[in-house]
Amino acid sequence: MAANMYRVGDYVYFENSSSNPYMIRRIEELNKTANGNVEAKVVCLFRRRDISGNLNTLADSNAREFEEESKQPTLAEPQKHQLKHRELFLSRQFESLPATHIRGKCNVTLLNETDVLAGYLDKEDCFFYSLVFDPVQKTLLADQGEIRVGSKYQAEIPDKLAEVESDTRVQEKLETKVWDPDNQLKDPQIDQFLVVARAVGTFARALDCSSSIRQPSLHMSAAAASRDITLFHAMDTLQKNDYDLAKAMSTLVPQGGPVLCRDEMEEWSASEAMLFEEALEKYGKDFNDIRQDFLPWKSLASVVQFYYMWKTTDRYIQQKRLKAAEADSKLKQVYIPTYTKPNPNQIMVPGSKPGMNGAPGFQKGLSCEGCHTAQSPQWYAWGPSNMQCRLCASCWIYWKKYGGLKTPTQLEGAARAGSESGPRGHMTRQEVQGLSPFTRNEGRAKLLAKNRQTFILQTTKLTRIARRVCEDILQPRRAARRPYASINANAVKAECIIRLPKATKTPVKSKVIPRPSLAAIVKDLAISAPLKLKASRGPSTPINRNQASQPRVGQSLLGKRGFDSASGAPFPANGRPYTSGMRTTSQSVIKRQKVSQGEAPNPVVFVATKDTRALRKHLTQSEMRRAARKPHLLVRIKLPPPPRSLAMPLIPSSTSEPIVLED
């Protein structure tokens, strides 16, 4: 009875298709419709198979980083594969589903550093999540409700001082005193001063035009002046004036007029308060979304402070009572009987002999795709119908609950035992998802944003110098592995400015690499170059007037002939003759027509002029390399002075025409 009773807050399985895995949802409300049926308002949770391949890669990085930080024990390959099926992604998406589609309960917890990943595999119907998926924006973000449990969240307690040892810390830097209970004033005197502070606050609101509009009556002004911010200001004034009542009185009423202290309850207007209540009803206590969508002109601190002040008002108590009354009218729990209807994916009747593979429409000798067993009391069709794949009873239950198989298969993207796996570049999305997320040791990104337009970051000269001078502080290798970690660039640049005068005095260590001459390089290339036989060209084809109407086949489509067909008989480059069953190069080229460089449409050719070739002679080797690497920059050439006897035309020091460097 208790197993079939479902309450608000339970994580349950929902079935939307007889062949697809269950959907995992959290029940938020149970509502009874007009026709008597029960609908459940649920929060959606997504599996790895429900998100894109790019987000799966980001989730893999998150899982690898968690394994490194929490020092998880090493798992076997089947365990790593099954652990991906236990990971879920929370979302803010709600939907309504019929309660009759519930197929059971499960347990979903937030992952923290104290958890052991292998423990989830030992428990049935147990899942975990650490990231939040946005179905609209297609993003993955770290959950804001992370439980900070672990060694890095613990306080560092200093060692206890000895009896004769004194505390050398500066107390003023550690804490600030705001009130001294051992003062010379008595409690009745302090109470009288607080009454005076309230009276000054009421008078200040009467003088202020904006306050008089918001609190038109004297009672409202006095109630606003009696709030905590007025009392805090009065007690702070006593502390700053060493509990001298005369000085404190003069501080409350300076020459410019009485001091007016207002909190967020007075700063916010009635329309802003209504917007806040509407946003709180929609988003809950997600203050970032409340500020972004409803109150963008308010700061986040102002929204949070107003929330806690709003909870002390009668408005909050009234709304709390209304919600409690609505909750009493709604269903608290619902009983759903066990679903006993036969699954349409069954391919063998229960009355037949167990362990037999013979079934109408299926080949004999097929085994389970999950565990490769050949005997099962019940078989289920799985995958595409043309593949004729099947699952045993236990693997079918695993598929429905966890959205995968116990071992990687061909349909899930990984090769079965004994077959070779292809390269990573030719894998499908399911094959990439089949790889384990706990086998590599790269870093993860805490915040995983959506794809955006490409942008380029250009560093300054000081930044490039700081990378070399302050390499011990910057730690570029560690920063490259963790690009999401913030770097204090101002501190690095400040340290670079301090070290820069000292770094210029130290000689730069350079390693001279002997380079061979150009003649030696050409000689080595000529020796190592393979010999190529020249292909004999066929007789020229005469031009026929009717050639335009005839179909163009054969040599006109092929362009340049390869070496394989140059001698007339097919002969491959490795020296082995072709067999009758092999396809020659000339046969395959007809299907893959290649356009040669000579037949390329509208070629763009840069021809060097006589003046350009003369200018090249004045370029040094380093300038030639720089011009080849950065062709968009102008080339500065220093020309030698011309002889006096010959009158040569003046050549400009820079030219805008393209410089063509011939290899």
XYZ file of C-alpha atoms in Angstrom:
663
model
C 0.000 0.000 0.000
C 2.777 2.476 0.944
C 4.734 1.672 -2.220
C 1.804 2.741 -4.404
C 1.048 5.913 -2.393
C 2.624 8.982 -3.998
C 2.956 12.318 -2.189
C 4.076 15.846 -3.028
C 7.874 15.997 -3.187
C 8.387 12.390 -4.318
C 10.627 11.547 -7.267
C 8.741 9.166 -9.540
C 8.983 7.376 -12.894
C 6.603 8.504 -15.650
C 6.004 6.442 -18.787
C 5.211 8.316 -22.000
C 6.082 5.497 -24.428
C 6.165 1.731 -24.207
C 9.616 1.521 -25.857
C 11.354 4.605 -24.425
C 12.871 4.793 -20.933
C 10.917 6.234 -18.043
C 10.939 9.984 -17.431
C 12.041 11.038 -13.959
C 9.983 13.830 -12.390
C 9.414 15.426 -8.988
C 5.820 15.944 -7.888
C 5.046 19.560 -6.980
C 1.245 19.481 -6.868
C -1.571 16.965 -7.177
C -4.707 18.477 -8.704
C -8.074 16.929 -9.368
C -9.592 17.810 -12.736
C -13.260 18.431 -13.509
C -13.814 14.909 -14.856
C -12.420 13.329 -11.691
C -8.911 12.445 -12.935
C -5.774 13.405 -11.026
C -3.009 15.408 -12.692
C 0.439 15.943 -11.256
C 2.372 19.186 -11.712
C 5.967 18.013 -11.877
C 9.512 19.352 -12.232
C 11.425 17.898 -15.194
C 14.746 16.117 -14.774
C 16.779 15.158 -17.834
C 19.164 12.317 -18.599
C 22.362 12.435 -20.611
C 20.556 11.034 -23.628
C 18.170 14.022 -23.554
C 20.831 16.733 -24.023
C 23.114 17.555 -26.942
C 26.614 16.218 -27.542
C 28.277 19.548 -26.690
C 26.563 19.664 -23.320
C 27.538 16.025 -22.724
C 31.167 17.037 -23.218
C 30.779 19.808 -20.647
C 29.137 17.368 -18.253
C 32.095 14.998 -18.740
C 34.492 17.778 -17.730
C 32.394 18.448 -14.650
C 32.461 14.752 -13.710
C 36.224 14.452 -14.198
C 36.891 17.476 -12.023
C 34.626 16.134 -9.296
C 36.494 12.825 -9.345
C 39.829 14.628 -8.949
C 38.677 16.908 -6.141
C 36.874 14.260 -4.105
C 39.538 11.550 -4.774
C 37.081 8.893 -5.853
C 38.233 5.245 -5.962
C 39.036 3.791 -9.355
C 36.087 2.126 -11.052
C 36.027 -0.601 -13.670
C 34.919 0.175 -17.206
C 31.425 -1.379 -16.825
C 30.905 0.635 -13.635
C 31.963 3.859 -15.363
C 29.521 3.121 -18.149
C 26.647 2.446 -15.746
C 27.454 5.501 -13.645
C 26.512 7.778 -16.552
C 22.992 6.353 -16.392
C 22.653 7.486 -12.761
C 23.427 11.154 -13.500
C 20.513 13.545 -13.995
C 20.204 17.263 -14.725
C 17.740 19.383 -12.793
C 15.688 22.026 -14.603
C 13.243 24.829 -13.852
C 10.695 23.455 -16.331
C 7.251 22.388 -15.115
C 4.663 20.244 -16.846
C 1.393 18.501 -16.013
C 1.070 14.748 -16.515
C -1.687 12.253 -15.714
C -1.066 10.544 -12.402
C -1.999 7.194 -13.933
C 1.285 7.255 -15.895
C 3.339 6.922 -12.708
C 5.308 3.655 -12.680
C 7.188 3.792 -9.375
C 9.351 5.810 -7.004
C 13.035 6.671 -7.141
C 15.549 8.622 -5.071
C 17.399 11.696 -6.427
C 20.019 13.540 -4.350
C 22.369 16.473 -4.850
C 25.956 15.306 -5.340
C 28.545 16.568 -2.842
C 32.201 15.822 -2.097
C 31.469 13.308 0.654
C 29.531 10.994 -1.655
C 31.142 7.904 -3.144
C 30.076 7.394 -6.746
C 30.215 3.618 -6.483
C 27.548 3.778 -3.771
C 24.921 4.849 -6.293
C 25.500 1.665 -8.287
C 24.877 -0.507 -5.236
C 21.398 0.964 -4.658
C 18.382 0.418 -6.857
C 16.464 3.429 -8.208
C 19.107 5.860 -6.920
C 20.220 8.902 -8.958
C 22.248 12.083 -8.418
C 22.551 15.517 -10.022
C 25.031 18.402 -9.813
C 24.172 20.619 -12.811
C 21.047 22.491 -13.877
C 19.877 22.256 -17.502
C 17.947 25.053 -19.205
C 15.871 23.542 -22.053
C 15.212 26.974 -23.597
C 18.726 28.414 -23.573
C 20.387 24.983 -23.959
C 22.874 25.624 -21.148
C 24.324 23.756 -18.187
C 25.017 25.616 -14.948
C 26.292 24.601 -11.543
C 23.448 24.234 -9.058
C 23.165 27.243 -6.765
C 21.876 25.088 -3.932
C 25.145 23.206 -3.591
C 25.725 21.854 -0.095
C 29.146 23.084 0.972
C 30.429 19.979 2.677
C 34.078 19.002 2.507
C 37.567 19.910 3.610
C 37.804 23.143 1.608
C 34.716 24.595 3.333
C 35.977 24.060 6.899
C 37.253 26.902 9.089
C 40.986 27.112 9.746
C 41.328 27.219 13.534
C 44.630 28.724 14.729
C 46.715 27.008 17.366
C 45.874 27.684 20.975
C 48.087 30.253 22.686
C 50.182 29.208 25.636
C 49.498 30.614 29.108
C 52.472 33.005 29.020
C 52.073 33.870 25.312
C 50.201 37.052 24.397
C 48.009 37.638 21.387
C 49.987 39.769 18.910
C 47.130 40.284 16.476
C 45.727 43.771 15.963
C 42.188 43.602 17.276
C 41.042 46.669 15.322
C 41.756 44.858 12.053
C 39.934 41.710 13.138
C 36.678 43.245 14.358
C 34.902 46.560 14.904
C 33.222 47.450 18.185
C 29.735 48.875 17.680
C 28.462 48.825 21.267
C 30.060 48.773 24.724
C 27.778 47.305 27.414
C 30.061 48.667 30.164
C 29.315 52.337 29.443
C 28.598 55.128 31.919
C 24.964 55.523 30.872
C 22.091 53.789 32.611
C 19.280 51.985 30.842
C 16.649 54.727 31.477
C 18.995 57.306 29.926
C 19.525 55.136 26.840
C 15.752 54.650 26.475
C 15.191 58.406 26.688
C 17.784 59.001 23.960
C 16.075 56.428 21.712
C 12.741 58.245 22.184
C 14.413 61.498 21.168
C 15.897 59.768 18.076
C 12.412 58.566 17.050
C 11.012 62.063 17.501
C 13.811 63.518 15.386
C 13.072 60.918 12.705
C 9.374 61.814 12.692
C 10.184 65.518 12.367
C 12.661 64.795 9.555
C 9.955 62.929 7.614
C 7.614 65.864 8.036
C 10.223 68.147 6.443
C 10.992 65.720 3.579
C 8.612 66.082 0.626
C 8.902 62.523 -0.667
C 8.315 61.046 2.798
C 5.276 63.230 3.427
C 3.697 61.870 0.227
C 4.354 58.247 1.158
C 3.326 58.737 4.813
C 0.660 61.440 4.705
C -0.487 60.947 8.309
C 1.400 61.482 11.554
C 0.839 57.899 12.652
C 2.467 56.498 9.511
C 5.465 58.822 9.884
C 5.896 57.855 13.541
C 5.657 54.155 12.676
C 8.297 54.550 9.949
C 10.556 56.451 12.365
C 10.267 53.619 14.906
C 11.848 51.035 12.581
C 15.124 49.340 13.380
C 17.239 51.547 11.155
C 16.455 54.584 13.350
C 17.363 52.696 16.517
C 20.602 51.383 14.971
C 21.586 54.909 13.965
C 20.879 56.220 17.466
C 22.961 53.530 19.173
C 25.776 54.000 16.661
C 25.719 57.717 17.414
C 26.167 57.019 21.138
C 29.116 54.733 20.440
C 30.882 57.271 18.206
C 30.428 60.075 20.811
C 31.711 57.956 23.749
C 28.207 57.836 25.270
C 28.096 61.593 25.808
C 24.424 62.566 25.534
C 25.121 66.217 24.734
C 27.395 65.375 21.786
C 25.020 62.665 20.592
C 22.082 65.114 20.613
C 24.009 67.604 18.487
C 24.930 64.809 16.065
C 21.277 63.852 15.594
C 20.370 67.419 14.626
C 23.283 69.024 12.736
C 23.149 72.529 11.290
C 21.746 71.386 7.949
C 18.686 69.822 9.541
C 17.677 66.583 11.269
C 19.134 63.292 10.057
C 16.673 61.136 8.095
C 17.270 57.349 8.106
C 15.206 55.229 5.727
C 15.342 51.516 4.972
C 14.256 49.524 1.917
C 10.619 49.409 3.023
C 10.403 53.192 2.647
C 12.552 53.415 -0.485
C 10.327 51.020 -2.446
C 7.048 52.251 -3.875
C 3.768 50.353 -3.768
C 4.001 49.391 -7.445
C 7.513 48.026 -6.936
C 6.300 45.972 -3.986
C 3.509 44.514 -6.152
C 6.055 43.597 -8.843
C 8.193 41.910 -6.211
C 5.279 39.828 -4.929
C 4.419 38.780 -8.488
C 8.014 37.804 -9.190
C 8.270 35.915 -5.900
C 5.186 33.930 -6.846
C 6.737 32.999 -10.207
C 10.420 32.403 -9.382
C 10.422 31.734 -5.656
C 13.539 32.925 -3.834
C 15.624 33.157 -7.005
C 16.591 36.793 -6.500
C 18.790 36.971 -9.590
C 15.863 36.144 -11.884
C 13.557 38.452 -9.914
C 15.920 41.372 -10.380
C 16.667 40.580 -14.030
C 13.078 40.133 -15.248
C 11.005 42.338 -12.929
C 13.206 44.888 -11.107
C 16.321 45.620 -13.206
C 16.730 49.122 -11.704
C 17.210 47.653 -8.224
C 20.442 46.161 -6.916
C 20.609 42.563 -5.774
C 21.388 43.618 -2.197
C 18.329 45.874 -2.212
C 16.082 43.021 -3.389
C 17.370 40.623 -0.733
C 17.073 43.215 2.026
C 13.519 44.080 0.990
C 12.563 40.382 1.022
C 13.534 39.900 4.657
C 11.812 43.143 5.665
C 8.734 42.164 3.673
C 8.518 38.930 5.655
C 7.910 40.974 8.832
C 4.842 42.734 7.420
C 1.182 41.800 7.659
C 1.106 41.375 3.892
C 3.378 38.355 4.137
C 1.313 36.805 6.923
C -1.869 37.290 4.905
C -0.399 35.615 1.801
C 0.952 32.785 3.930
C -2.507 32.083 5.282
C -4.005 32.106 1.785
C -1.421 29.619 0.557
C -2.040 27.405 3.554
C -5.763 27.422 2.794
C -5.103 26.520 -0.846
C -2.773 23.732 0.194
C -5.448 22.270 2.462
C -7.882 22.121 -0.452
C -5.391 20.302 -2.703
C -4.537 16.632 -2.668
C -1.707 15.557 -0.388
C -1.264 12.097 -1.796
C -2.700 9.764 -4.403
C -2.873 5.987 -4.700
C -1.825 4.551 -8.068
C -2.181 0.757 -8.458
C 0.600 -1.289 -9.980
C 0.591 -1.243 -13.774
C 0.009 -4.817 -14.959
C -0.875 -4.446 -18.637
C 1.411 -6.359 -21.057
C 4.039 -4.384 -22.905
C 3.580 -4.299 -26.707
C 7.344 -4.836 -27.122
C 7.121 -8.400 -25.838
C 8.140 -10.833 -28.577
C 7.394 -14.107 -26.829
C 4.251 -15.211 -25.079
C 4.681 -16.092 -21.392
C 3.208 -19.551 -21.905
C 5.989 -20.735 -24.240
C 9.074 -22.624 -23.167
C 11.574 -20.341 -21.372
C 14.981 -19.822 -22.885
C 13.819 -20.277 -26.480
C 14.649 -17.665 -29.097
C 12.010 -18.752 -31.571
C 9.471 -15.981 -32.023
C 7.443 -14.868 -35.019
C 9.437 -12.416 -37.143
C 12.756 -12.855 -35.288
C 15.759 -14.928 -36.248
C 16.887 -17.802 -34.082
C 20.161 -17.660 -32.190
C 19.944 -13.997 -31.169
C 21.209 -13.068 -27.703
C 20.459 -10.176 -25.368
C 22.021 -6.885 -26.437
C 22.720 -5.928 -22.843
C 24.133 -9.008 -21.106
C 24.538 -11.336 -24.177
C 22.585 -14.119 -22.535
C 20.668 -16.615 -24.656
C 18.055 -17.621 -22.053
C 15.354 -15.468 -20.524
C 11.758 -16.069 -19.395
C 10.689 -13.028 -21.413
C 12.123 -11.192 -24.433
C 11.505 -7.609 -25.522
C 12.101 -5.986 -28.883
C 14.600 -3.134 -28.637
C 16.052 -0.701 -31.135
C 15.200 -0.364 -34.835
C 12.964 -3.067 -36.232
C 15.348 -3.924 -39.079
C 18.151 -4.678 -36.581
C 16.028 -7.348 -34.797
C 17.676 -6.619 -31.431
C 16.195 -7.942 -28.215
C 16.638 -7.608 -24.467
C 16.120 -10.061 -21.663
C 13.771 -9.317 -18.767
C 16.425 -7.864 -16.414
C 18.056 -5.721 -19.105
C 14.633 -4.441 -20.183
C 13.904 -3.240 -16.655
C 17.376 -1.634 -16.525
C 16.703 0.088 -19.864
C 13.362 1.458 -18.739
C 14.687 2.808 -15.419
C 18.176 4.035 -16.295
C 17.916 4.849 -20.007
C 20.781 2.640 -21.171
C 22.215 -0.864 -21.201
C 24.535 -2.484 -18.715
C 27.326 -2.741 -21.295
C 28.050 -0.565 -24.368
C 26.592 -1.973 -27.590
C 26.698 -1.159 -31.284
C 23.427 0.740 -31.128
C 24.615 2.783 -28.152
C 27.796 3.699 -30.007
C 30.488 1.376 -28.684
C 31.679 -1.803 -30.337
C 30.833 -5.149 -28.857
C 33.476 -7.458 -27.503
C 35.973 -8.600 -30.125
C 35.349 -5.806 -32.630
C 37.642 -2.885 -33.279
C 36.464 0.619 -32.500
C 36.742 3.298 -35.168
C 38.473 6.640 -34.812
C 36.941 9.381 -32.689
C 36.305 11.621 -35.666
C 33.902 9.105 -37.291
C 31.838 8.419 -34.152
C 28.209 9.384 -33.924
C 26.710 11.334 -31.057
C 25.620 8.133 -29.329
C 29.152 6.757 -29.657
C 30.618 9.835 -28.055
C 28.077 9.543 -25.239
C 29.103 5.912 -24.817
C 32.585 6.978 -23.749
C 33.086 7.154 -20.008
C 33.227 10.629 -18.448
C 35.544 9.463 -15.677
C 38.593 8.336 -17.699
C 40.281 11.630 -18.557
C 41.959 14.180 -16.342
C 41.130 17.574 -17.810
C 39.543 20.359 -15.841
C 35.893 21.293 -15.779
C 34.008 24.522 -16.160
C 31.902 25.516 -13.150
C 29.731 27.715 -15.177
C 28.869 26.284 -18.580
C 27.390 28.825 -20.904
C 25.714 28.544 -24.263
C 27.426 28.992 -27.614
C 27.908 32.605 -28.625
C 29.588 34.564 -31.362
C 33.338 34.234 -31.697
C 35.447 37.033 -30.256
C 39.190 37.635 -30.022
C 41.111 38.850 -26.970
C 44.223 40.843 -27.876
C 46.812 41.177 -25.125
C 48.890 44.281 -24.458
C 52.671 44.413 -24.338
C 52.688 44.679 -20.551
C 50.543 41.542 -20.297
C 52.904 39.581 -22.531
C 55.891 40.752 -20.500
C 54.134 39.875 -17.233
C 53.624 36.300 -18.434
C 57.383 35.815 -18.634
C 58.535 37.887 -15.654
C 55.833 36.720 -13.194
C 55.547 33.123 -14.341
C 55.770 31.805 -10.754
C 52.757 33.896 -9.681
C 50.659 33.487 -12.807
C 51.274 29.718 -13.253
C 50.234 29.613 -16.949
C 49.961 25.813 -17.123
C 47.590 25.685 -14.178
C 45.602 28.625 -15.562
C 45.283 26.893 -18.939
C 43.844 23.781 -17.303
C 41.357 25.884 -15.294
C 40.242 28.727 -17.556
C 37.228 29.415 -15.359
C 39.388 30.311 -12.317
C 39.804 34.073 -11.874
C 43.280 35.675 -12.014
C 44.129 38.907 -10.219
C 45.608 40.695 -13.222
C 46.223 43.942 -11.317
C 48.381 42.185 -8.731
C 50.355 40.391 -11.441
C 50.980 43.616 -13.361
C 51.987 45.439 -10.172
C 54.496 42.713 -9.359
C 55.722 42.822 -12.960
C 56.451 46.554 -12.693
C 58.489 45.888 -9.543
C 60.460 43.033 -11.107
C 60.901 44.604 -14.532
C 63.931 46.820 -13.700
C 65.686 43.808 -12.157
C 64.802 41.535 -15.059
C 66.372 43.867 -17.627
C 69.788 43.591 -15.938
C 69.901 39.792 -16.174
C 71.208 38.586 -19.555
C 68.798 36.629 -21.699
C 69.877 33.035 -22.272
C 69.669 32.136 -25.933
C 70.545 28.823 -27.509
C 72.243 29.096 -30.886
C 71.044 26.422 -33.282
C 73.449 25.693 -36.160
C 71.631 25.876 -39.470
C 72.908 24.149 -42.623
C 73.466 26.127 -45.771
C 70.934 26.327 -48.583
C 73.123 24.252 -50.913
C 73.289 21.407 -48.371
C 69.500 21.431 -47.942
C 68.897 21.315 -51.704
C 71.381 18.460 -52.054
C 69.656 16.432 -49.300
C 66.231 17.020 -50.856
C 67.461 15.921 -54.270
C 68.839 12.685 -52.819
C 65.683 11.852 -50.817
C 63.207 12.841 -53.565
C 61.542 9.819 -55.314
C 61.946 9.343 -59.031
C 58.815 10.055 -61.090
C 58.302 8.754 -64.614
C 56.930 11.210 -67.120
C 53.568 10.168 -68.501
C 53.445 10.035 -72.274
C 50.827 12.324 -73.696
C 48.357 10.874 -76.175
C 47.733 12.227 -79.651
C 45.945 15.541 -79.914
C 42.215 15.304 -80.454
C 41.022 17.201 -83.536
C 38.277 19.748 -83.059
C 34.975 18.700 -84.546
C 32.139 21.109 -85.300
C 29.608 18.657 -83.888
C 31.565 18.367 -80.647
C 29.307 20.891 -78.898
C 26.257 18.665 -79.352
C 28.069 15.468 -78.375
C 28.213 14.445 -74.697
C 31.568 15.185 -73.075
C 32.916 11.975 -71.633
C 36.228 10.278 -71.094
C 39.323 12.441 -71.012
C 37.506 15.791 -71.040
C 35.925 14.928 -67.676
C 39.028 13.499 -66.130
C 41.401 16.400 -66.701
C 44.967 15.321 -66.015
C 45.595 11.584 -66.051
C 47.287 9.883 -63.142
C 50.401 7.776 -63.278
C 48.363 4.611 -62.909
C 46.793 4.935 -66.354
C 49.727 6.586 -68.135
C 51.176 3.401 -69.625
C 47.851 2.049 -70.811
C 47.722 -0.916 -68.405
C 46.686 -0.423 -64.755
C 49.710 -0.697 -62.473
C 49.582 0.575 -58.850
C 52.336 2.522 -57.124
C 53.348 -0.335 -54.793
C 54.346 -2.595 -57.725
C 51.574 -5.169 -57.362
C 49.369 -5.829 -60.390
C 45.624 -5.344 -60.094
C 43.402 -8.366 -59.887
C 40.167 -8.741 -61.755
C 38.087 -7.945 -58.686
C 39.858 -4.669 -57.891
C 38.807 -1.292 -59.256
C 41.417 0.741 -61.065
C 42.077 4.424 -60.622
C 40.533 5.322 -63.984
C 37.295 3.623 -62.984
C 36.946 5.499 -59.717
C 37.899 8.902 -61.087
C 34.771 9.052 -63.251
C 32.613 9.218 -60.121
C 34.892 11.677 -58.319
C 35.698 14.392 -60.832
C 38.560 16.605 -59.745
C 39.072 20.045 -61.204
C 42.707 20.817 -61.831
C 44.318 24.139 -60.975
C 44.520 25.068 -64.630
C 40.774 24.686 -65.071
C 39.864 26.672 -61.945
C 37.411 29.503 -62.735
C 38.635 33.115 -62.541
C 42.111 32.589 -61.071
C 43.727 35.500 -59.199
C 47.456 35.811 -59.937
C 49.891 38.370 -58.512
C 52.716 39.146 -60.952
C 55.816 40.790 -59.560
C 57.042 43.843 -61.454
C 60.622 44.789 -62.134
C 60.613 47.341 -59.318
C 59.174 44.790 -56.874
C 61.910 42.284 -57.665
C 64.488 45.016 -57.159
C 63.049 45.830 -53.765
C 63.278 42.193 -52.627
C 67.046 42.289 -52.879
C 67.161 44.876 -50.102
C 65.111 42.747 -47.669
C 66.989 40.801 -45.009
C 66.145 37.206 -44.177
C 64.271 38.164 -41.004
C 62.244 40.797 -42.887
C 61.348 38.233 -45.565
C 60.056 35.846 -42.876
C 58.141 38.609 -41.161
C 56.499 39.623 -44.437
C 55.509 36.013 -45.152
C 54.001 35.505 -41.682
C 52.204 38.867 -41.604
C 51.343 39.778 -45.191
C 48.846 42.418 -44.066
C 51.579 44.711 -42.697
C 53.492 47.202 -44.832
C 57.131 46.347 -45.550
C 59.644 48.995 -44.551
C 62.753 48.921 -46.724
C 65.949 50.860 -46.057
C 67.584 51.561 -49.412
C 71.303 52.292 -49.708
C 72.171 55.786 -50.937
C 72.476 55.903 -54.748
C 75.861 56.710 -56.325
C 76.383 60.346 -57.192
C 77.379 59.695 -60.778
C 74.148 57.920 -61.673
C 70.827 59.642 -61.370
C 68.368 57.112 -60.038
C 64.698 57.761 -59.406
C 63.675 58.018 -55.766
C 62.016 54.829 -54.533
C 59.572 55.283 -51.679
C 60.404 53.708 -48.321
C 57.131 51.871 -48.241
C 55.006 50.407 -50.946
C 51.352 49.466 -50.891
C 51.420 46.996 -53.759
C 51.542 43.283 -52.856
C 54.936 41.736 -52.254
C 55.037 38.239 -53.762
C 57.567 35.913 -52.186
C 58.562 33.058 -54.464
C 59.661 29.850 -52.842
